[in-house]
Structures are given as structure tokens and as C-alpha cells.
PDB file of C-alpha atoms in Angstrom:
ATOM      1  CA  UNK A   1       0.000   0.000   0.000  1.00 82.00           C
ATOM      2  CA  UNK A   2       1.371   3.401  -0.973  1.00 94.00           C
ATOM      3  CA  UNK A   3       1.320   6.386   1.369  1.00 96.00           C
ATOM      4  CA  UNK A   4      -1.348   8.050  -0.759  1.00 97.00           C
ATOM      5  CA  UNK A   5      -3.521   4.922  -0.692  1.00 97.00           C
ATOM      6  CA  UNK A   6      -3.231   4.748   3.090  1.00 98.00           C
ATOM      7  CA  UNK A   7      -4.080   8.416   3.589  1.00 98.00           C
ATOM      8  CA  UNK A   8      -6.987   8.443   1.113  1.00 98.00           C
ATOM      9  CA  UNK A   9      -8.388   5.138   2.373  1.00 98.00           C
ATOM     10  CA  UNK A  10      -8.280   6.182   6.016  1.00 98.00           C
ATOM     11  CA  UNK A  11      -9.758   9.590   5.245  1.00 98.00           C
ATOM     12  CA  UNK A  12     -12.677   8.141   3.289  1.00 98.00           C
ATOM     13  CA  UNK A  13     -13.282   5.272   5.702  1.00 98.00           C
ATOM     14  CA  UNK A  14     -13.171   7.376   8.864  1.00 98.00           C
ATOM     15  CA  UNK A  15     -15.394  10.014   7.266  1.00 98.00           C
ATOM     16  CA  UNK A  16     -17.993   7.332   6.553  1.00 98.00           C
ATOM     17  CA  UNK A  17     -17.613   5.947  10.078  1.00 98.00           C
ATOM     18  CA  UNK A  18     -18.278   9.323  11.697  1.00 98.00           C
ATOM     19  CA  UNK A  19     -20.970  10.338   9.217  1.00 98.00           C
ATOM     20  CA  UNK A  20     -23.037   7.239   9.977  1.00 98.00           C
ATOM     21  CA  UNK A  21     -22.075   6.941  13.665  1.00 98.00           C
ATOM     22  CA  UNK A  22     -22.531  10.626  14.432  1.00 98.00           C
ATOM     23  CA  UNK A  23     -25.583  10.550  12.203  1.00 98.00           C
ATOM     24  CA  UNK A  24     -27.383   8.017  14.371  1.00 98.00           C
ATOM     25  CA  UNK A  25     -26.556  10.112  17.460  1.00 98.00           C
ATOM     26  CA  UNK A  26     -28.037  13.151  15.709  1.00 98.00           C
ATOM     27  CA  UNK A  27     -31.090  11.170  14.630  1.00 98.00           C
ATOM     28  CA  UNK A  28     -31.784  10.038  18.190  1.00 97.00           C
ATOM     29  CA  UNK A  29     -30.999  13.407  19.832  1.00 95.00           C
ATOM     30  CA  UNK A  30     -32.253  16.264  17.705  1.00 95.00           C
ATOM     31  CA  UNK A  31     -35.655  17.912  17.754  1.00 90.00           C
ATOM     32  CA  UNK A  32     -37.664  17.342  14.540  1.00 92.00           C
ATOM     33  CA  UNK A  33     -35.771  14.132  13.720  1.00 95.00           C
ATOM     34  CA  UNK A  34     -38.012  11.176  12.880  1.00 96.00           C
ATOM     35  CA  UNK A  35     -35.783   8.903  14.980  1.00 96.00           C
ATOM     36  CA  UNK A  36     -35.694  11.110  18.079  1.00 94.00           C
ATOM     37  CA  UNK A  37     -35.629   9.180  21.363  1.00 94.00           C
ATOM     38  CA  UNK A  38     -35.018   5.870  19.562  1.00 96.00           C
ATOM     39  CA  UNK A  39     -32.655   4.947  22.394  1.00 95.00           C
ATOM     40  CA  UNK A  40     -29.348   3.272  23.166  1.00 97.00           C
ATOM     41  CA  UNK A  41     -29.995   0.183  21.042  1.00 97.00           C
ATOM     42  CA  UNK A  42     -30.374   2.354  17.952  1.00 98.00           C
ATOM     43  CA  UNK A  43     -27.092   4.112  18.757  1.00 98.00           C
ATOM     44  CA  UNK A  44     -25.086   0.937  19.388  1.00 98.00           C
ATOM     45  CA  UNK A  45     -26.321  -0.838  16.276  1.00 98.00           C
ATOM     46  CA  UNK A  46     -25.963   2.357  14.244  1.00 98.00           C
ATOM     47  CA  UNK A  47     -22.295   2.586  15.212  1.00 98.00           C
ATOM     48  CA  UNK A  48     -21.806  -1.111  14.467  1.00 98.00           C
ATOM     49  CA  UNK A  49     -23.249  -0.740  10.972  1.00 97.00           C
ATOM     50  CA  UNK A  50     -21.124   2.398  10.528  1.00 98.00           C
ATOM     51  CA  UNK A  51     -18.001   0.344  11.239  1.00 97.00           C
ATOM     52  CA  UNK A  52     -19.136  -2.339   8.800  1.00 96.00           C
ATOM     53  CA  UNK A  53     -19.742   0.157   5.993  1.00 96.00           C
ATOM     54  CA  UNK A  54     -16.506   2.041   6.612  1.00 97.00           C
ATOM     55  CA  UNK A  55     -14.390  -1.120   6.691  1.00 94.00           C
ATOM     56  CA  UNK A  56     -15.896  -2.504   3.485  1.00 92.00           C
ATOM     57  CA  UNK A  57     -15.275   0.798   1.732  1.00 95.00           C
ATOM     58  CA  UNK A  58     -11.723   1.559   2.832  1.00 96.00           C
ATOM     59  CA  UNK A  59     -10.128  -1.887   3.226  1.00 92.00           C
ATOM     60  CA  UNK A  60      -8.956  -2.185  -0.409  1.00 92.00           C
ATOM     61  CA  UNK A  61      -6.973   1.052  -0.073  1.00 95.00           C
ATOM     62  CA  UNK A  62      -5.599   1.198   3.467  1.00 95.00           C
ATOM     63  CA  UNK A  63      -6.561  -1.957   5.348  1.00 92.00           C
ATOM     64  CA  UNK A  64      -9.284  -0.045   7.183  1.00 94.00           C
ATOM     65  CA  UNK A  65      -7.671   0.759  10.520  1.00 96.00           C
ATOM     66  CA  UNK A  66      -9.990   3.770  11.024  1.00 98.00           C
ATOM     67  CA  UNK A  67      -8.713   4.110  14.588  1.00 98.00           C
ATOM     68  CA  UNK A  68      -5.347   5.380  15.907  1.00 98.00           C
ATOM     69  CA  UNK A  69      -5.459   2.755  18.676  1.00 98.00           C
ATOM     70  CA  UNK A  70      -5.713  -0.015  16.071  1.00 97.00           C
ATOM     71  CA  UNK A  71      -2.872   1.533  14.069  1.00 98.00           C
ATOM     72  CA  UNK A  72      -0.691   1.762  17.200  1.00 98.00           C
ATOM     73  CA  UNK A  73      -1.413  -1.864  18.069  1.00 97.00           C
ATOM     74  CA  UNK A  74      -0.565  -3.031  14.550  1.00 95.00           C
ATOM     75  CA  UNK A  75       2.727  -1.127  14.752  1.00 97.00           C
ATOM     76  CA  UNK A  76       3.554  -2.743  18.127  1.00 97.00           C
ATOM     77  CA  UNK A  77       2.465  -6.185  16.932  1.00 93.00           C
ATOM     78  CA  UNK A  78       5.229  -8.587  15.948  1.00 89.00           C
ATOM     79  CA  UNK A  79       5.766  -8.288  12.173  1.00 86.00           C
ATOM     80  CA  UNK A  80       3.296  -5.399  12.155  1.00 90.00           C
ATOM     81  CA  UNK A  81       3.126  -2.288  10.007  1.00 94.00           C
ATOM     82  CA  UNK A  82       6.069   0.070   9.555  1.00 95.00           C
ATOM     83  CA  UNK A  83       6.282   2.864  12.110  1.00 97.00           C
ATOM     84  CA  UNK A  84       6.822   5.307   9.262  1.00 97.00           C
ATOM     85  CA  UNK A  85       3.238   4.643   8.148  1.00 97.00           C
ATOM     86  CA  UNK A  86       1.712   5.461  11.539  1.00 98.00           C
ATOM     87  CA  UNK A  87       1.580   9.275  11.080  1.00 98.00           C
ATOM     88  CA  UNK A  88      -0.006   8.783   7.650  1.00 98.00           C
ATOM     89  CA  UNK A  89      -2.724   6.576   9.110  1.00 98.00           C
ATOM     90  CA  UNK A  90      -3.320   8.959  12.002  1.00 98.00           C
ATOM     91  CA  UNK A  91      -3.469  12.009   9.736  1.00 98.00           C
ATOM     92  CA  UNK A  92      -6.037  10.420   7.454  1.00 98.00           C
ATOM     93  CA  UNK A  93      -8.113   9.237  10.414  1.00 98.00           C
ATOM     94  CA  UNK A  94      -8.235  12.663  12.050  1.00 98.00           C
ATOM     95  CA  UNK A  95      -9.057  14.432   8.791  1.00 98.00           C
ATOM     96  CA  UNK A  96     -11.719  11.870   7.934  1.00 98.00           C
ATOM     97  CA  UNK A  97     -13.302  12.201  11.373  1.00 98.00           C
ATOM     98  CA  UNK A  98     -13.544  15.962  10.943  1.00 98.00           C
ATOM     99  CA  UNK A  99     -15.059  15.622   7.462  1.00 98.00           C
ATOM    100  CA  UNK A 100     -17.604  13.085   8.721  1.00 98.00           C
ATOM    101  CA  UNK A 101     -18.634  15.341  11.613  1.00 98.00           C
ATOM    102  CA  UNK A 102     -19.060  18.301   9.283  1.00 98.00           C
ATOM    103  CA  UNK A 103     -21.256  16.193   6.999  1.00 98.00           C
ATOM    104  CA  UNK A 104     -23.486  15.283   9.956  1.00 98.00           C
ATOM    105  CA  UNK A 105     -23.976  19.008  10.545  1.00 98.00           C
ATOM    106  CA  UNK A 106     -24.899  19.520   6.871  1.00 98.00           C
ATOM    107  CA  UNK A 107     -27.331  16.595   6.813  1.00 98.00           C
ATOM    108  CA  UNK A 108     -29.074  17.743  10.020  1.00 98.00           C
ATOM    109  CA  UNK A 109     -28.657  21.496   9.589  1.00 97.00           C
ATOM    110  CA  UNK A 110     -32.322  22.353  10.096  1.00 96.00           C
ATOM    111  CA  UNK A 111     -32.661  19.996  13.035  1.00 96.00           C
ATOM    112  CA  UNK A 112     -29.608  21.528  14.736  1.00 96.00           C
ATOM    113  CA  UNK A 113     -31.125  24.995  14.430  1.00 94.00           C
ATOM    114  CA  UNK A 114     -34.537  23.861  15.681  1.00 93.00           C
ATOM    115  CA  UNK A 115     -33.004  22.013  18.607  1.00 93.00           C
ATOM    116  CA  UNK A 116     -30.664  24.777  19.700  1.00 92.00           C
ATOM    117  CA  UNK A 117     -33.142  27.630  19.420  1.00 89.00           C
ATOM    118  CA  UNK A 118     -36.024  25.944  21.253  1.00 80.00           C
ATOM    119  CA  UNK A 119     -36.160  27.386  24.779  1.00 71.00           C
ATOM    120  CA  UNK A 120     -37.310  24.082  26.220  1.00 67.00           C
ATOM    121  CA  UNK A 121     -34.170  22.403  24.881  1.00 60.00           C
ATOM    122  CA  UNK A 122     -31.652  25.170  25.507  1.00 59.00           C
ATOM    123  CA  UNK A 123     -32.883  25.884  29.010  1.00 47.00           C
ATOM    124  CA  UNK A 124     -33.814  28.964  30.963  1.00 43.00           C
ATOM    125  CA  UNK A 125     -32.488  32.095  29.260  1.00 46.00           C
ATOM    126  CA  UNK A 126     -30.187  34.349  31.210  1.00 47.00           C
ATOM    127  CA  UNK A 127     -26.551  35.187  31.714  1.00 46.00           C
ATOM    128  CA  UNK A 128     -25.875  32.598  34.421  1.00 47.00           C
ATOM    129  CA  UNK A 129     -27.387  29.785  32.369  1.00 45.00           C
ATOM    130  CA  UNK A 130     -25.386  30.711  29.289  1.00 44.00           C
ATOM    131  CA  UNK A 131     -22.123  30.971  31.259  1.00 44.00           C
ATOM    132  CA  UNK A 132     -22.681  27.571  32.857  1.00 42.00           C
ATOM    133  CA  UNK A 133     -23.451  26.042  29.477  1.00 45.00           C
ATOM    134  CA  UNK A 134     -20.288  27.414  27.882  1.00 44.00           C
ATOM    135  CA  UNK A 135     -18.026  25.992  30.592  1.00 55.00           C
ATOM    136  CA  UNK A 136     -19.111  22.373  30.173  1.00 68.00           C
ATOM    137  CA  UNK A 137     -20.555  20.126  27.522  1.00 83.00           C
ATOM    138  CA  UNK A 138     -23.007  21.849  25.220  1.00 89.00           C
ATOM    139  CA  UNK A 139     -26.487  20.485  24.443  1.00 91.00           C
ATOM    140  CA  UNK A 140     -25.419  18.840  21.157  1.00 95.00           C
ATOM    141  CA  UNK A 141     -21.831  17.880  21.991  1.00 96.00           C
ATOM    142  CA  UNK A 142     -22.917  14.259  22.464  1.00 96.00           C
ATOM    143  CA  UNK A 143     -23.640  14.080  18.736  1.00 97.00           C
ATOM    144  CA  UNK A 144     -19.998  14.853  18.028  1.00 98.00           C
ATOM    145  CA  UNK A 145     -18.014  13.466  20.968  1.00 97.00           C
ATOM    146  CA  UNK A 146     -18.305  11.344  24.079  1.00 97.00           C
ATOM    147  CA  UNK A 147     -18.744  12.323  27.707  1.00 96.00           C
ATOM    148  CA  UNK A 148     -19.052  10.490  31.037  1.00 96.00           C
ATOM    149  CA  UNK A 149     -22.246  10.005  32.969  1.00 94.00           C
ATOM    150  CA  UNK A 150     -20.206  10.257  36.173  1.00 95.00           C
ATOM    151  CA  UNK A 151     -16.960  12.243  35.909  1.00 95.00           C
ATOM    152  CA  UNK A 152     -14.300  10.218  37.732  1.00 97.00           C
ATOM    153  CA  UNK A 153     -11.112  10.510  35.687  1.00 97.00           C
ATOM    154  CA  UNK A 154      -9.447   7.230  36.613  1.00 98.00           C
ATOM    155  CA  UNK A 155     -12.657   5.260  36.075  1.00 98.00           C
ATOM    156  CA  UNK A 156     -13.374   7.026  32.785  1.00 98.00           C
ATOM    157  CA  UNK A 157      -9.852   6.229  31.559  1.00 98.00           C
ATOM    158  CA  UNK A 158     -10.136   2.629  32.765  1.00 98.00           C
ATOM    159  CA  UNK A 159     -13.453   2.161  30.953  1.00 98.00           C
ATOM    160  CA  UNK A 160     -11.944   3.396  27.679  1.00 98.00           C
ATOM    161  CA  UNK A 161      -8.853   1.224  28.178  1.00 98.00           C
ATOM    162  CA  UNK A 162     -10.907  -1.912  28.827  1.00 98.00           C
ATOM    163  CA  UNK A 163     -13.253  -1.354  25.893  1.00 98.00           C
ATOM    164  CA  UNK A 164     -10.365  -0.687  23.520  1.00 98.00           C
ATOM    165  CA  UNK A 165      -8.497  -3.810  24.634  1.00 98.00           C
ATOM    166  CA  UNK A 166     -11.528  -5.885  23.684  1.00 98.00           C
ATOM    167  CA  UNK A 167     -11.835  -4.177  20.297  1.00 98.00           C
ATOM    168  CA  UNK A 168      -8.150  -4.351  19.375  1.00 97.00           C
ATOM    169  CA  UNK A 169      -7.713  -7.947  20.519  1.00 95.00           C
ATOM    170  CA  UNK A 170     -10.653  -8.883  18.321  1.00 93.00           C
ATOM    171  CA  UNK A 171      -8.984  -7.153  15.373  1.00 92.00           C
ATOM    172  CA  UNK A 172      -5.512  -8.598  16.004  1.00 91.00           C
ATOM    173  CA  UNK A 173      -6.676 -12.166  16.478  1.00 88.00           C
ATOM    174  CA  UNK A 174      -8.508 -12.088  13.158  1.00 82.00           C
ATOM    175  CA  UNK A 175      -5.307 -10.992  11.441  1.00 58.00           C
ATOM    176  CA  UNK A 176      -4.824  -9.631   7.962  1.00 46.00           C
ATOM    177  CA  UNK A 177      -5.996 -11.403   4.837  1.00 46.00           C
ATOM    178  CA  UNK A 178      -3.532 -13.008   2.410  1.00 46.00           C
ATOM    179  CA  UNK A 179      -3.232  -9.987   0.144  1.00 47.00           C
ATOM    180  CA  UNK A 180      -2.329  -7.695   3.023  1.00 44.00           C
ATOM    181  CA  UNK A 181      -5.325  -5.474   2.337  1.00 48.00           C
ATOM    182  CA  UNK A 182      -6.743  -5.600   5.842  1.00 48.00           C
ATOM    183  CA  UNK A 183      -9.602  -7.542   7.392  1.00 52.00           C
ATOM    184  CA  UNK A 184     -11.470  -9.952   5.171  1.00 58.00           C
ATOM    185  CA  UNK A 185     -15.206  -9.826   4.577  1.00 64.00           C
ATOM    186  CA  UNK A 186     -16.065 -11.991   7.583  1.00 79.00           C
ATOM    187  CA  UNK A 187     -13.587 -10.074   9.738  1.00 81.00           C
ATOM    188  CA  UNK A 188     -15.335  -6.804   8.940  1.00 86.00           C
ATOM    189  CA  UNK A 189     -18.659  -8.246  10.052  1.00 91.00           C
ATOM    190  CA  UNK A 190     -17.169  -9.656  13.240  1.00 90.00           C
ATOM    191  CA  UNK A 191     -15.506  -6.342  14.072  1.00 93.00           C
ATOM    192  CA  UNK A 192     -18.774  -4.456  13.625  1.00 95.00           C
ATOM    193  CA  UNK A 193     -20.539  -6.886  15.955  1.00 96.00           C
ATOM    194  CA  UNK A 194     -17.730  -6.504  18.512  1.00 97.00           C
ATOM    195  CA  UNK A 195     -18.329  -2.739  18.438  1.00 98.00           C
ATOM    196  CA  UNK A 196     -22.042  -3.348  19.069  1.00 98.00           C
ATOM    197  CA  UNK A 197     -21.166  -5.654  21.964  1.00 98.00           C
ATOM    198  CA  UNK A 198     -18.798  -3.085  23.503  1.00 98.00           C
ATOM    199  CA  UNK A 199     -21.470  -0.409  23.198  1.00 98.00           C
ATOM    200  CA  UNK A 200     -24.116  -2.554  24.866  1.00 98.00           C
ATOM    201  CA  UNK A 201     -21.871  -3.883  27.641  1.00 98.00           C
ATOM    202  CA  UNK A 202     -19.315  -1.135  28.306  1.00 98.00           C
ATOM    203  CA  UNK A 203     -20.692   1.967  26.629  1.00 98.00           C
ATOM    204  CA  UNK A 204     -22.855   3.232  29.457  1.00 97.00           C
ATOM    205  CA  UNK A 205     -20.225   4.984  31.617  1.00 97.00           C
ATOM    206  CA  UNK A 206     -18.435   7.074  28.956  1.00 97.00           C
ATOM    207  CA  UNK A 207     -20.201   6.613  25.631  1.00 97.00           C
ATOM    208  CA  UNK A 208     -17.394   4.278  24.431  1.00 98.00           C
ATOM    209  CA  UNK A 209     -15.111   6.367  22.266  1.00 98.00           C
ATOM    210  CA  UNK A 210     -12.580   3.471  21.946  1.00 98.00           C
ATOM    211  CA  UNK A 211     -11.066   5.557  19.130  1.00 98.00           C
ATOM    212  CA  UNK A 212      -9.089   8.801  19.615  1.00 98.00           C
ATOM    213  CA  UNK A 213      -9.859  10.185  16.136  1.00 98.00           C
ATOM    214  CA  UNK A 214     -13.567   9.420  16.535  1.00 98.00           C
ATOM    215  CA  UNK A 215     -13.700  11.727  19.549  1.00 98.00           C
ATOM    216  CA  UNK A 216     -11.072  14.398  18.881  1.00 98.00           C
ATOM    217  CA  UNK A 217     -11.904  15.168  15.247  1.00 98.00           C
ATOM    218  CA  UNK A 218     -15.628  15.778  15.828  1.00 98.00           C
ATOM    219  CA  UNK A 219     -14.881  17.716  19.031  1.00 98.00           C
ATOM    220  CA  UNK A 220     -12.724  20.108  16.999  1.00 98.00           C
ATOM    221  CA  UNK A 221     -15.545  20.466  14.473  1.00 98.00           C
ATOM    222  CA  UNK A 222     -18.042  21.164  17.268  1.00 97.00           C
ATOM    223  CA  UNK A 223     -15.776  23.946  18.521  1.00 97.00           C
ATOM    224  CA  UNK A 224     -15.534  25.481  15.027  1.00 97.00           C
ATOM    225  CA  UNK A 225     -19.099  25.177  13.740  1.00 97.00           C
ATOM    226  CA  UNK A 226     -21.304  28.311  13.833  1.00 94.00           C
ATOM    227  CA  UNK A 227     -24.070  26.688  15.882  1.00 94.00           C
ATOM    228  CA  UNK A 228     -26.224  28.992  18.052  1.00 92.00           C
ATOM    229  CA  UNK A 229     -26.360  28.183  21.768  1.00 91.00           C
ATOM    230  CA  UNK A 230     -24.106  25.150  21.219  1.00 92.00           C
ATOM    231  CA  UNK A 231     -22.299  25.512  24.558  1.00 91.00           C
ATOM    232  CA  UNK A 232     -18.787  24.351  25.324  1.00 93.00           C
ATOM    233  CA  UNK A 233     -16.773  21.517  23.797  1.00 95.00           C
ATOM    234  CA  UNK A 234     -15.705  20.149  27.208  1.00 95.00           C
ATOM    235  CA  UNK A 235     -11.979  20.256  26.506  1.00 96.00           C
ATOM    236  CA  UNK A 236     -11.182  19.356  30.115  1.00 95.00           C
ATOM    237  CA  UNK A 237     -12.447  15.837  29.349  1.00 97.00           C
ATOM    238  CA  UNK A 238     -11.041  15.571  25.810  1.00 97.00           C
ATOM    239  CA  UNK A 239      -7.747  13.911  26.822  1.00 98.00           C
ATOM    240  CA  UNK A 240      -9.493  10.846  28.258  1.00 98.00           C
ATOM    241  CA  UNK A 241     -10.997   9.438  25.007  1.00 98.00           C
ATOM    242  CA  UNK A 242      -7.586   9.992  23.386  1.00 98.00           C
ATOM    243  CA  UNK A 243      -5.283   8.599  26.076  1.00 98.00           C
ATOM    244  CA  UNK A 244      -7.527   5.727  27.178  1.00 98.00           C
ATOM    245  CA  UNK A 245      -7.866   4.071  23.749  1.00 98.00           C
ATOM    246  CA  UNK A 246      -4.163   4.513  22.953  1.00 98.00           C
ATOM    247  CA  UNK A 247      -3.237   2.854  26.254  1.00 98.00           C
ATOM    248  CA  UNK A 248      -5.753   0.100  25.558  1.00 98.00           C
ATOM    249  CA  UNK A 249      -4.380  -0.461  22.066  1.00 98.00           C
ATOM    250  CA  UNK A 250      -0.824  -0.758  23.398  1.00 98.00           C
ATOM    251  CA  UNK A 251      -1.891  -3.220  26.105  1.00 98.00           C
ATOM    252  CA  UNK A 252      -3.844  -5.285  23.572  1.00 98.00           C
ATOM    253  CA  UNK A 253      -0.754  -5.482  21.342  1.00 97.00           C
ATOM    254  CA  UNK A 254       1.299  -6.657  24.319  1.00 97.00           C
ATOM    255  CA  UNK A 255      -1.256  -9.342  25.163  1.00 96.00           C
ATOM    256  CA  UNK A 256      -1.305 -10.463  21.536  1.00 94.00           C
ATOM    257  CA  UNK A 257       2.495 -10.643  21.319  1.00 95.00           C
ATOM    258  CA  UNK A 258       2.711 -12.751  24.472  1.00 95.00           C
ATOM    259  CA  UNK A 259      -0.303 -15.014  24.022  1.00 92.00           C
ATOM    260  CA  UNK A 260      -0.930 -15.316  20.289  1.00 86.00           C
ATOM    261  CA  UNK A 261       2.199 -14.439  18.276  1.00 80.00           C
TER     262      UNK A 261
END
């Protein structure tokens, strides 16, 4: 795989991942969406199908890592990818995540405006309410990025580490197909179902980022978009869904090298 293939494949694949994954969060969250209040099952299966679609699309070009934690693990894995390719993968993943988040905003533009300008959604008007909103997570940040139900840093990190270990071990133990193009057809399906399982079993505490680019790229887009009453981007939490998955990916690679290689 050439550097351009890797970068283009990861950009396209991660954009699709975030478009469909963030899209289901928008569908469930936003006022005037036909899927509003569809619930956690819709979100977990929506993200699983997003992974499936993204992997199918990008695997022929880049191997469909779509996740810096997966890329790190494959670099640490015995006979893994070249370290020189890691920045190329990461750059494509971050760019793709930002493109996907921006496309969610375009697709739900009217719903974003309706949701953020409705007084019942935004909350009581007034200076104190606005100031409080700007300091923490805004009312639509959950469409773009993750956040904890209970903010305990060590537990939030541990949850992301554990979830990512499960994901990356599932990827590593399936291995690459014979042509070196990434996960095979069955592997893509299994990976998507693993993501659904992680969401159902471990997603409740933090919203299961398990992917640094999935959280950081859309959080940057949230900060930049001209959304009225959008509130803050919760940057004080942003390091956790980056550090936790990277730690989890490294641990998963270590487990794989000891137990499976």
C-alpha cells in the first residue's frame, strides 16, 4: 500500500464511520428528527453498521484501521506495520473524522437549528445559564463526541482502556488477509458486531469512544461550527478518550504478542 492509498483510504473510511455513527446520534438526539428518542440500542447498532460500511469501503486502499489505537497496536504487533506509516494513518483518520462530523452538521442542519433555538431544549435564558453552558458540555456535543455520565477521571480512563483492549484484541486475532489489504469480509462483520457488543456492555459509563480520532476530530468540528447556543466543547475531558484508547491499544498489542504471536 502506498502512502497516498493509506491516507486516502483512512480519510474516506473514517469520514464514513463518523458520518453514519454521528448521524445516528443526531437522529436520536435532535428535535424534529423522525428517529428522536429511539434509544441506546439504535445508537449501538448504528455505530456497528457504521463500522461495517466504513471497513468494506476503505479496506482495499488502506486496510481499514480507522482508529489510531488499532494503528498503534498493529505497529507494536510482531511483524506489524512500519512505524513510518503510523503518522499517515493517524493524519487520514483525524481528517476523515472531521469531514464526517461536518457532513453530519450539513445533513441535520435544520434539526440543529430547531433544537438549539427551542427554549425548552436550551434551558432557561439568562446570563448565568449561558455561562454555565459554555463551561461544560453543550447540548449537542454528544452528537460529536463522548462524555461520562459520572466524571471520575481514573474510572473514565479505565473504561476506555478496557473497551479498547476488547476491540483491538478482536482485530488482532482475526489478522490480515492473504493480500495484506486488511480484514477480510467476515472479519469486517465480526468487528462491527464486537463494536455493538462493547457499546451494549461497556458503553454506558463514557459513551465508548474506543477511538481517539472518533472523539477528537468531531470535538474540533463542534468547537468550530457556527451553531447557536451550542455551549462548550468540554476540553477538560477531551484527553481521556484519546489517552484511554491509545493505552488500551498498546496493552492489547502486548497481550497479543505474548499469548498469540
